[in-house]
Short mmCIF file of C-alpha atoms in Angstrom, two decimals:
data_model
loop_
_atom_site.label_atom_id
_atom_site.label_comp_id
_atom_site.label_asym_id
_atom_site.label_seq_id
_atom_site.Cartn_x
_atom_site.Cartn_y
_atom_site.Cartn_z
CA MET S 18 -15.15 -0.72 61.06
CA CYS S 19 -12.21 -0.57 59.07
CA LEU S 20 -12.94 1.24 55.52
CA ALA S 21 -10.10 1.10 53.33
CA VAL S 22 -11.83 3.19 50.57
CA PRO S 23 -10.96 6.69 50.13
CA GLY S 24 -13.89 9.30 49.82
CA LYS S 25 -13.88 12.73 48.54
CA VAL S 26 -15.21 15.78 50.79
CA VAL S 27 -18.11 17.39 49.53
CA GLU S 28 -19.46 19.39 52.34
CA ILE S 29 -18.04 20.51 55.40
CA PHE S 30 -20.11 21.96 58.43
CA GLU S 31 -20.21 22.06 62.33
CA GLU S 32 -22.39 19.91 64.94
CA ASN S 33 -22.88 20.12 68.61
CA GLY S 34 -19.45 21.87 68.32
CA LEU S 35 -17.72 19.38 65.78
CA LYS S 36 -16.18 20.01 62.76
CA MET S 37 -18.22 17.36 60.45
CA GLY S 38 -18.48 16.35 56.70
CA HIS S 39 -19.87 14.66 54.12
CA ILE S 40 -17.88 12.28 52.12
CA ASP S 41 -18.58 11.17 48.53
CA TYR S 42 -17.60 7.33 47.90
CA ALA S 43 -18.15 7.24 43.91
CA GLY S 44 -21.79 8.38 44.48
CA ALA S 45 -22.55 7.04 47.92
CA ILE S 46 -22.46 9.82 50.70
CA SER S 47 -21.75 9.62 54.18
CA ARG S 48 -20.92 11.54 57.26
CA ALA S 49 -17.62 11.96 58.88
CA CYS S 50 -16.05 13.69 61.84
CA LEU S 51 -13.26 15.96 60.53
CA GLU S 52 -11.96 16.87 63.98
CA TYR S 53 -8.64 15.03 63.40
CA VAL S 54 -8.15 16.50 59.91
CA PRO S 55 -8.41 20.13 61.02
CA GLU S 56 -7.01 21.47 57.65
CA ILE S 57 -9.28 19.27 55.41
CA ARG S 58 -10.57 21.44 52.71
CA LEU S 59 -13.53 20.70 50.04
CA GLY S 60 -12.38 18.24 47.33
CA ASP S 61 -9.77 16.82 49.51
CA TYR S 62 -9.44 12.88 49.50
CA THR S 63 -9.60 11.20 52.95
CA VAL S 64 -9.58 8.06 54.50
CA VAL S 65 -12.39 7.09 57.40
CA HIS S 66 -12.35 4.90 60.05
CA ALA S 67 -15.17 4.40 62.21
CA GLY S 68 -16.86 7.66 61.46
CA PHE S 69 -13.83 9.57 61.86
CA ALA S 70 -11.38 10.92 59.21
CA LEU S 71 -7.92 10.07 59.88
CA SER S 72 -5.86 11.62 57.18
CA ILE S 73 -5.97 13.83 54.02
CA LEU S 74 -4.61 11.71 51.03
CA ASP S 75 -1.34 13.52 49.89
CA GLU S 76 -1.88 14.19 46.01
CA GLU S 77 1.76 14.75 45.66
CA GLU S 78 2.92 11.64 47.12
CA ALA S 79 0.41 9.56 45.29
CA ALA S 80 1.68 10.98 41.88
CA LYS S 81 5.33 10.75 42.96
CA SER S 82 4.61 6.73 43.50
CA PHE S 83 2.83 6.79 40.17
CA ALA S 84 5.08 8.48 38.42
CA ALA S 85 8.11 6.35 39.78
CA TRP S 86 6.18 3.32 38.97
CA ARG S 87 5.58 4.49 35.31
CA GLU S 88 8.77 5.24 34.60
CA LEU S 89 10.55 2.49 36.26
CA GLN S 90 8.01 0.14 34.48
CA ALA S 91 9.30 1.23 31.21
CA ALA S 92 13.24 1.68 32.56
CA ALA S 93 13.18 -1.81 33.88
CA ALA S 94 13.13 -3.45 30.76
CA ARG S 95 15.76 -1.19 29.14
CA GLU S 96 18.00 -0.76 32.26
CA GLY S 97 17.54 -3.93 34.61
CA VAL S 98 16.36 -1.96 37.32
CA ASP S 99 13.28 -2.62 39.50
CA LEU S 100 10.53 -0.28 40.36
CA PHE S 101 12.04 1.11 42.98
CA GLY S 102 15.38 2.12 41.11
CA ARG S 103 17.45 -0.61 42.25
CA PRO S 104 19.41 -3.19 40.24
CA LEU S 105 17.28 -6.40 39.35
CA ALA S 106 18.93 -9.47 40.50
CA ASP S 107 19.84 -11.64 37.25
CA ALA S 108 17.85 -14.87 38.03
CA ASP S 109 19.67 -16.67 35.19
CA ALA S 110 23.24 -15.47 35.91
CA ASP S 111 22.63 -16.67 39.69
CA ALA S 112 21.36 -20.03 38.18
CA ASP S 113 24.32 -20.80 35.72
CA GLU S 114 26.53 -20.09 38.99
CA GLN S 115 24.96 -22.54 40.94
CA GLU S 116 25.39 -25.33 38.24
CA MET K 21 -12.68 6.52 41.63
CA LYS K 22 -9.55 8.55 42.04
CA HIS K 23 -6.78 6.89 44.47
CA LEU K 24 -8.69 3.85 43.74
CA ASP K 25 -8.91 2.73 39.99
CA GLU K 26 -5.26 3.55 39.61
CA TYR K 27 -4.21 1.06 42.34
CA ARG K 28 -6.06 -1.54 40.66
CA ASP K 29 -4.50 -1.20 37.38
CA PRO K 30 -3.87 -5.35 35.84
CA ALA K 31 -1.01 -4.32 33.81
CA LEU K 32 0.73 -2.69 36.78
CA ALA K 33 0.05 -5.61 39.06
CA ARG K 34 1.42 -7.81 36.44
CA LYS K 35 4.66 -5.87 36.27
CA LEU K 36 5.06 -5.99 40.01
CA LEU K 37 4.18 -9.73 40.34
CA ALA K 38 7.34 -9.98 37.52
CA GLU K 39 9.48 -8.17 39.49
CA ILE K 40 8.56 -10.04 42.74
CA ALA K 41 9.30 -13.22 40.98
CA ALA K 42 12.53 -11.89 39.59
CA VAL K 43 14.17 -10.87 43.14
CA THR K 44 12.86 -13.99 45.15
CA THR K 45 15.64 -16.39 45.30
CA ARG K 46 14.53 -18.39 48.50
CA PRO K 47 11.29 -19.01 50.78
CA TRP K 48 10.42 -16.28 52.85
CA VAL K 49 7.41 -15.92 55.21
CA ILE K 50 5.34 -12.59 55.31
CA MET K 51 2.74 -11.83 57.67
CA GLU K 52 0.07 -9.30 56.91
CA ILE K 53 -1.20 -7.97 60.15
CA CYS K 54 -4.54 -6.23 59.02
CA GLY K 55 -7.52 -7.91 58.24
CA GLY K 56 -8.36 -5.37 55.60
CA HIS K 57 -5.05 -6.66 53.78
CA THR K 58 -6.15 -10.47 54.67
CA HIS K 59 -9.23 -9.84 52.80
CA ALA K 60 -7.61 -7.86 49.53
CA ILE K 61 -5.03 -10.62 49.31
CA ILE K 62 -7.71 -13.47 49.06
CA ARG K 63 -10.23 -11.33 47.20
CA HIS K 64 -7.60 -10.66 44.50
CA GLY K 65 -5.89 -14.20 44.68
CA ILE K 66 -2.46 -12.24 45.22
CA ASP K 67 -0.95 -15.25 47.42
CA LEU K 68 -1.83 -17.70 44.44
CA LEU K 69 0.01 -15.63 42.21
CA LEU K 70 3.29 -14.97 44.07
CA PRO K 71 6.25 -17.46 43.48
CA ARG K 72 5.77 -20.45 45.45
CA GLN K 73 8.58 -19.86 47.68
CA LEU K 74 6.64 -16.74 49.25
CA GLU K 75 4.30 -17.58 52.09
CA LEU K 76 1.68 -15.30 53.35
CA VAL K 77 0.34 -15.72 56.65
CA HIS K 78 -2.54 -13.94 58.01
CA GLY K 79 -2.12 -12.02 61.45
CA PRO K 80 -4.37 -11.17 64.31
CA GLY K 81 -5.31 -7.75 63.31
CA CYS K 82 -9.22 -8.12 63.11
CA PRO K 83 -10.23 -6.41 66.01
CA VAL K 84 -13.53 -8.30 66.17
CA CYS K 85 -11.63 -11.79 66.13
CA VAL K 86 -9.32 -10.91 69.15
CA THR K 87 -12.12 -9.63 71.44
CA PRO K 88 -12.03 -12.37 74.32
CA VAL K 89 -15.44 -14.47 74.98
CA ALA K 90 -15.25 -13.14 78.40
CA LEU K 91 -15.50 -9.49 77.29
CA ILE K 92 -18.43 -10.56 74.87
CA ASP K 93 -19.84 -12.05 77.59
CA GLN K 94 -19.83 -8.67 79.34
CA ALA K 95 -21.54 -7.21 76.32
CA LEU K 96 -24.19 -9.56 76.81
CA ALA K 97 -24.82 -8.74 80.31
CA LEU K 98 -25.07 -5.44 79.63
CA ALA K 99 -27.57 -5.65 76.50
CA ARG K 100 -29.74 -7.90 78.69
CA ARG K 101 -30.31 -4.95 81.29
CA PRO K 102 -33.72 -3.38 80.41
CA GLU K 103 -32.13 0.09 80.96
CA VAL K 104 -29.51 -0.19 78.64
CA ILE K 105 -29.24 0.78 74.87
CA PHE K 106 -26.42 -1.19 73.77
CA THR K 107 -24.72 0.28 70.97
CA SER K 108 -22.04 -1.22 68.88
CA PHE K 109 -20.52 -1.55 65.06
CA GLY K 110 -22.40 -4.17 63.13
CA ASP K 111 -19.19 -6.54 63.35
CA MET K 112 -19.68 -7.45 66.76
CA LEU K 113 -23.47 -8.46 66.58
CA ARG K 114 -22.98 -12.18 65.15
CA VAL K 115 -19.61 -12.88 67.44
CA PRO K 116 -20.59 -15.68 69.67
CA GLY K 117 -20.15 -15.43 73.30
CA SER K 118 -19.82 -18.49 75.53
CA ARG K 119 -23.49 -19.39 75.06
CA GLU K 120 -25.16 -16.59 72.71
CA SER K 121 -24.59 -13.38 70.67
CA LEU K 122 -25.76 -9.84 70.56
CA ALA K 123 -27.80 -10.79 67.72
CA ARG K 124 -29.79 -13.24 69.38
CA ILE K 125 -30.49 -11.09 72.32
CA ARG K 126 -31.76 -8.26 69.91
CA ALA K 127 -34.02 -11.01 68.28
CA ARG K 128 -35.51 -11.58 71.83
CA GLY K 129 -36.09 -7.90 72.20
CA GLY K 130 -32.87 -6.42 73.70
CA ASP K 131 -32.54 -2.76 72.66
CA ILE K 132 -29.12 -3.37 70.33
CA ARG K 133 -28.21 -0.64 67.99
CA THR K 134 -25.57 -0.76 65.31
CA VAL K 135 -24.12 2.59 64.84
CA TYR K 136 -21.29 3.92 62.43
CA SER K 137 -19.71 6.19 64.80
CA PRO K 138 -19.16 6.36 68.56
CA LEU K 139 -20.55 9.97 67.96
CA GLU K 140 -24.29 8.38 67.15
CA ALA K 141 -24.12 6.52 70.76
CA VAL K 142 -23.59 10.25 72.39
CA ASN K 143 -26.40 11.49 70.24
CA LEU K 144 -28.65 8.74 71.43
CA ALA K 145 -27.55 9.19 74.99
CA VAL K 146 -28.79 12.51 74.46
CA GLN K 147 -32.01 11.93 73.08
CA ASN K 148 -32.69 8.88 75.68
CA PRO K 149 -31.79 10.54 78.81
CA ALA K 150 -33.76 7.91 81.13
CA GLN K 151 -31.98 5.13 79.48
CA GLU K 152 -28.12 4.14 79.83
CA VAL K 153 -26.31 4.07 76.35
CA VAL K 154 -23.36 1.87 76.41
CA PHE K 155 -20.76 1.61 73.40
CA PHE K 156 -18.96 -1.46 72.54
CA ALA K 157 -15.32 0.34 72.19
CA VAL K 158 -13.57 -2.14 70.19
CA GLY K 159 -10.61 -2.00 67.78
CA PHE K 160 -6.96 -1.03 67.28
CA GLU K 161 -5.16 2.20 67.14
CA THR K 162 -7.58 3.35 64.19
CA THR K 163 -10.65 3.50 66.23
CA ALA K 164 -9.26 4.91 69.41
CA PRO K 165 -9.24 8.11 68.48
CA GLY K 166 -13.10 8.32 67.81
CA ASN K 167 -13.68 6.77 70.72
CA ALA K 168 -11.64 9.12 72.69
CA LEU K 169 -13.68 12.05 71.14
CA ALA K 170 -16.67 10.42 71.76
CA VAL K 171 -15.81 10.10 75.72
CA GLN K 172 -14.53 14.17 75.65
CA GLN K 173 -18.07 14.92 74.03
CA ALA K 174 -20.03 13.16 76.53
CA ALA K 175 -17.90 14.88 79.22
CA ARG K 176 -18.41 18.59 77.65
CA LEU K 177 -22.27 17.78 77.12
CA GLY K 178 -22.35 16.59 80.90
CA LEU K 179 -23.71 12.82 80.21
CA THR K 180 -24.09 10.78 82.77
CA ASN K 181 -25.82 8.08 80.71
CA PHE K 182 -22.96 7.31 78.41
CA SER K 183 -20.36 4.71 78.94
CA LEU K 184 -17.95 2.57 77.08
CA LEU K 185 -17.15 -1.10 77.39
CA VAL K 186 -13.64 -1.10 76.30
CA SER K 187 -11.40 -3.44 74.58
CA HIS K 188 -9.04 -1.61 72.77
CA VAL K 189 -5.97 -3.40 71.42
CA LEU K 190 -2.51 -2.18 70.13
CA VAL K 191 -0.65 -3.56 67.34
CA PRO K 192 3.12 -3.39 68.52
CA PRO K 193 2.90 -5.52 71.36
CA ALA K 194 1.17 -8.22 69.13
CA ILE K 195 3.85 -8.40 66.82
CA GLY K 196 6.33 -8.51 69.71
CA ALA K 197 4.58 -11.61 71.33
CA LEU K 198 4.33 -13.20 68.07
CA LEU K 199 8.24 -12.82 67.09
CA ALA K 200 8.88 -13.84 70.79
CA ALA K 201 7.07 -17.02 70.23
CA PRO K 202 9.72 -20.24 70.31
CA ASP K 203 8.37 -21.55 66.97
CA ASN K 204 8.01 -18.12 65.14
CA ARG K 205 8.30 -18.60 61.46
CA ILE K 206 7.56 -14.66 60.45
CA GLN K 207 10.21 -13.11 58.92
CA ALA K 208 8.79 -10.00 57.59
CA PHE K 209 5.64 -8.16 58.22
CA LEU K 210 3.01 -6.16 55.88
CA ALA K 211 2.27 -3.23 58.34
CA PRO K 212 -1.41 -2.16 58.76
CA GLY K 213 -1.83 1.08 56.81
CA HIS K 214 -4.40 2.86 58.46
CA VAL K 215 -3.03 2.12 62.05
CA CYS K 216 0.47 3.89 60.84
CA THR K 217 -1.61 6.53 59.37
CA VAL K 218 -2.74 7.03 63.15
CA GLU K 219 0.67 5.98 65.08
CA GLY K 220 3.36 6.95 62.46
CA LEU K 221 6.35 4.92 62.05
CA GLN K 222 8.48 5.45 65.15
CA ASP K 223 7.23 2.12 66.94
CA TYR K 224 7.80 0.07 63.68
CA GLU K 225 11.29 1.53 63.09
CA ALA K 226 12.11 0.33 66.64
CA MET K 227 10.66 -3.12 66.17
CA ALA K 228 12.21 -3.49 62.72
CA ALA K 229 15.61 -2.56 64.35
CA ALA K 230 15.02 -4.79 67.63
CA HIS K 231 13.85 -7.97 65.92
CA GLN K 232 15.67 -7.50 62.49
CA VAL K 233 12.64 -7.85 60.57
CA PRO K 234 11.63 -5.65 57.53
CA MET K 235 8.27 -3.73 57.96
CA VAL K 236 6.38 -2.02 55.14
CA PRO K 237 3.04 0.01 56.03
CA ALA K 238 0.86 -0.89 52.74
CA GLY K 239 -2.45 0.41 51.47
CA PHE K 240 -5.29 -1.71 50.62
CA GLU K 241 -5.59 -2.00 46.85
CA PRO K 242 -3.57 -4.70 44.88
CA VAL K 243 -0.60 -2.65 43.27
CA ASP K 244 -0.07 -1.20 47.02
CA ILE K 245 -0.08 -4.95 48.39
CA LEU K 246 2.24 -5.88 45.43
CA ALA K 247 4.65 -2.89 45.86
CA ALA K 248 4.99 -3.51 49.58
CA ILE K 249 5.80 -7.52 49.02
CA LEU K 250 8.24 -6.34 46.64
CA LEU K 251 9.72 -4.01 48.83
CA LEU K 252 9.74 -6.76 51.63
CA VAL K 253 11.48 -9.32 49.63
CA ARG K 254 14.10 -6.87 48.27
CA GLN K 255 14.91 -6.27 52.05
CA LEU K 256 15.16 -10.02 53.06
CA GLU K 257 17.10 -10.90 49.93
CA GLU K 258 19.34 -8.10 50.91
CA GLY K 259 19.65 -9.07 54.67
CA ARG K 260 18.13 -5.40 55.70
CA ALA K 261 15.34 -4.70 58.00
CA GLN K 262 14.21 -1.54 58.02
CA VAL K 263 10.69 0.30 57.58
CA GLU K 264 9.84 1.47 54.34
CA ASN K 265 6.39 3.18 53.77
CA GLU K 266 4.74 2.04 50.48
CA TYR K 267 1.35 4.07 51.64
CA ARG K 268 3.40 7.49 51.32
CA ARG K 269 -0.27 9.36 50.39
CA SER K 270 -1.65 8.44 53.83
CA VAL K 271 1.17 7.46 56.30
CA ARG K 272 3.36 10.49 57.44
CA PRO K 273 6.39 9.70 59.68
CA GLU K 274 4.83 11.22 62.73
CA GLY K 275 1.20 9.50 62.06
CA ASN K 276 -1.76 12.02 63.11
CA PRO K 277 -0.60 14.08 66.17
CA ALA K 278 -4.20 15.37 66.81
CA ALA K 279 -5.68 11.79 67.14
CA ARG K 280 -2.70 10.54 69.10
CA LEU K 281 -2.88 13.34 71.41
CA ALA K 282 -6.73 12.59 72.24
CA VAL K 283 -6.05 9.01 72.63
CA GLU K 284 -3.45 9.73 75.20
CA GLN K 285 -5.72 12.52 77.12
CA VAL K 286 -8.45 9.66 77.38
CA PHE K 287 -6.82 6.10 77.77
CA GLN K 288 -3.71 4.31 79.32
CA VAL K 289 -1.88 1.42 78.28
CA CYS K 290 -2.97 -1.71 80.29
CA HIS K 291 -2.53 -5.64 79.97
CA ARG K 292 -4.94 -6.85 77.55
CA THR K 293 -5.94 -10.80 76.65
CA TRP K 294 -5.98 -11.34 73.19
CA ARG K 295 -8.49 -14.48 71.89
CA GLY K 296 -6.22 -16.72 70.33
CA LEU K 297 -3.06 -15.19 71.91
CA GLY K 298 -3.48 -14.75 75.51
CA GLU K 299 -2.48 -12.02 77.86
CA ILE K 300 -0.33 -9.79 76.18
CA PRO K 301 1.78 -7.09 78.60
CA ALA K 302 0.65 -3.45 77.77
CA SER K 303 -0.97 -4.47 74.45
CA GLY K 304 -4.28 -2.79 75.18
CA LEU K 305 -6.07 0.57 76.14
CA ARG K 306 -8.45 1.55 79.27
CA LEU K 307 -10.21 4.65 80.22
CA ARG K 308 -8.14 6.86 82.43
CA PRO K 309 -9.11 7.14 86.14
CA GLU K 310 -10.42 10.84 85.37
CA PHE K 311 -12.99 9.09 83.06
CA ALA K 312 -13.98 6.31 85.27
CA ALA K 313 -17.54 7.58 85.22
CA PHE K 314 -17.80 6.74 81.44
CA ASP K 315 -16.17 2.94 82.13
CA ALA K 316 -19.08 0.65 81.72
CA GLN K 317 -17.04 -2.15 83.63
CA CYS K 318 -16.80 0.14 86.86
CA LYS K 319 -20.36 1.70 86.31
CA PHE K 320 -22.05 -1.61 85.92
CA ALA K 321 -19.53 -3.39 88.53
CA LEU K 322 -19.18 -6.23 85.48
CA GLU K 323 -18.04 -9.70 86.62
CA GLU K 324 -15.48 -11.79 84.72
CA THR K 325 -16.93 -14.80 83.15
CA GLY K 326 -15.51 -17.93 82.41
CA GLU K 327 -14.84 -18.61 78.88
CA MET K 328 -16.02 -21.48 76.60
CA GLU K 329 -15.19 -21.51 72.99
CA SER K 330 -16.13 -23.94 70.67
CA PRO K 331 -13.76 -27.05 71.02
CA GLN K 332 -14.01 -27.44 67.23
CA CYS K 333 -12.55 -23.82 66.55
CA ILE K 334 -9.00 -23.18 65.82
CA SER K 335 -9.43 -19.52 65.50
CA GLY K 336 -6.83 -19.28 68.06
CA ALA K 337 -4.09 -20.80 65.70
CA ILE K 338 -5.37 -19.11 62.71
CA LEU K 339 -4.82 -15.72 64.66
CA ARG K 340 -1.27 -16.55 65.53
CA GLY K 341 -0.76 -17.43 61.61
CA GLU K 342 0.22 -21.01 62.73
CA SER K 343 -2.96 -22.24 60.34
CA LYS K 344 -4.85 -21.24 57.50
CA PRO K 345 -8.88 -21.50 57.75
CA PRO K 346 -9.15 -24.46 55.66
CA GLN K 347 -6.90 -26.62 57.80
CA CYS K 348 -10.06 -26.46 60.42
CA PRO K 349 -12.03 -29.69 60.13
CA ALA K 350 -15.14 -27.57 60.80
CA PHE K 351 -14.44 -24.79 58.16
CA GLY K 352 -17.37 -24.83 55.51
CA LYS K 353 -19.03 -27.80 57.55
CA GLU K 354 -20.32 -26.84 60.90
CA CYS K 355 -18.76 -23.47 60.75
CA THR K 356 -20.00 -20.91 57.92
CA PRO K 357 -20.77 -17.14 58.04
CA GLU K 358 -24.09 -18.02 58.36
CA HIS K 359 -23.62 -20.20 61.34
CA PRO K 360 -20.10 -19.11 62.74
CA LEU K 361 -18.51 -21.22 65.65
CA GLY K 362 -15.84 -18.60 65.87
CA ALA K 363 -15.00 -14.95 65.54
CA THR K 364 -12.56 -15.13 62.44
CA MET K 365 -15.74 -16.89 60.55
CA VAL K 366 -17.93 -14.00 61.80
CA SER K 367 -16.13 -10.85 61.38
CA SER K 368 -16.01 -8.83 58.06
CA GLU K 369 -12.20 -8.76 58.36
CA GLY K 370 -11.70 -12.38 59.83
CA ALA K 371 -9.40 -14.80 57.73
CA CYS K 372 -11.92 -17.50 57.96
CA ALA K 373 -14.77 -15.14 56.36
CA ALA K 374 -12.21 -14.01 53.81
CA TYR K 375 -11.56 -17.72 52.66
CA ARG K 376 -15.42 -18.26 52.60
CA HIS K 377 -16.24 -15.56 50.60
CA ALA K 378 -13.76 -16.29 48.04
CA ASN K 379 -14.87 -20.06 47.84
CA ARG K 380 -11.32 -20.82 49.01
CA GLN K 381 -11.23 -24.51 50.24
#
């Protein structure tokens, strides 16, 4: 019922007055209704639930998440911040204080 | 595959785990609501990799699991009728009612068909004008938009032989009920990413503020889940209670307005009984009066039946996050995916099935 895997829109067509599409999941093609994502275009990635596309995956947001994670991964070691840019708690210092 | 492989990067996952370990200073209990999250957590062993102080408990976010036996029995009563083609998502077929399952009726010759979309059920009604086609409309806010559109489509086509047996449930009232329980231990929620994709963040922001619990809508890959857990632990450690959106690529603050509008046009909020949780006020959806012709319960004058759950099954406690599957004496013995006693072992999203498929004892 709940398919958490994103798929790529490879065809858009109309059927019985409804906007429909073929979605490619790494080679497996399935049909989905696109009525709830009217602005979707060929090549967009979407999340489908029970035969209905519910969102168009936002490339910019995905890229932003990754850029932040990757950058901060490197920065974490250098600057003592976590992946979300906040200062990391110094576990050792905390332990020392408790002793 | 794009939007998938990058969220399964072991190096990034290890880094996130290290970050989580670094910020965790005391015990916390986090519930993942969604069955999809439960399966991802167990499949990847995420709960075993976290610091010992962090406990993940599994929530009631499996629509198959929370559908009450009384409603399954109504589905069975419909499926036995010779004039009915009963249609359902595949997850529901093996769920035991008080005496049998849809799969057993099908084995005896009942016309029960698995569909992947409610629109397939509408098409069956068009193709079989002499038969009554009933669709078992189960699920959360994610499946309601599709079922709403199926009803609108049936109305547009002038169909009189199509109806829904509705068992829709809503996530926020269930969260409220769990938090209101006197023995509640849940301190933060991994919020359901696709429910929030439809509904947006408004309800979750209100709940986070009212109950002072952090909530983070998350995607379904290991990196998503770990990043969300890190955000939650950060909030817990800092004494904050906000909604932080880990799943920005799919969840917009306003949700999906077109989907929400269709649901509002076709359904109205009602009280709903949940398997394992009992009746929760304003926690379900039913068809609006103007769509009563598409309501199988009205159309076939279905009666409530007495519920008979297996006395060995502890799925209620599991759905409330009070117990883990291996704590059930029947787990893996009398109760297996092949011979399930309860819905949590049947459903592809059930916690017991997740543990069993991962060989977790």
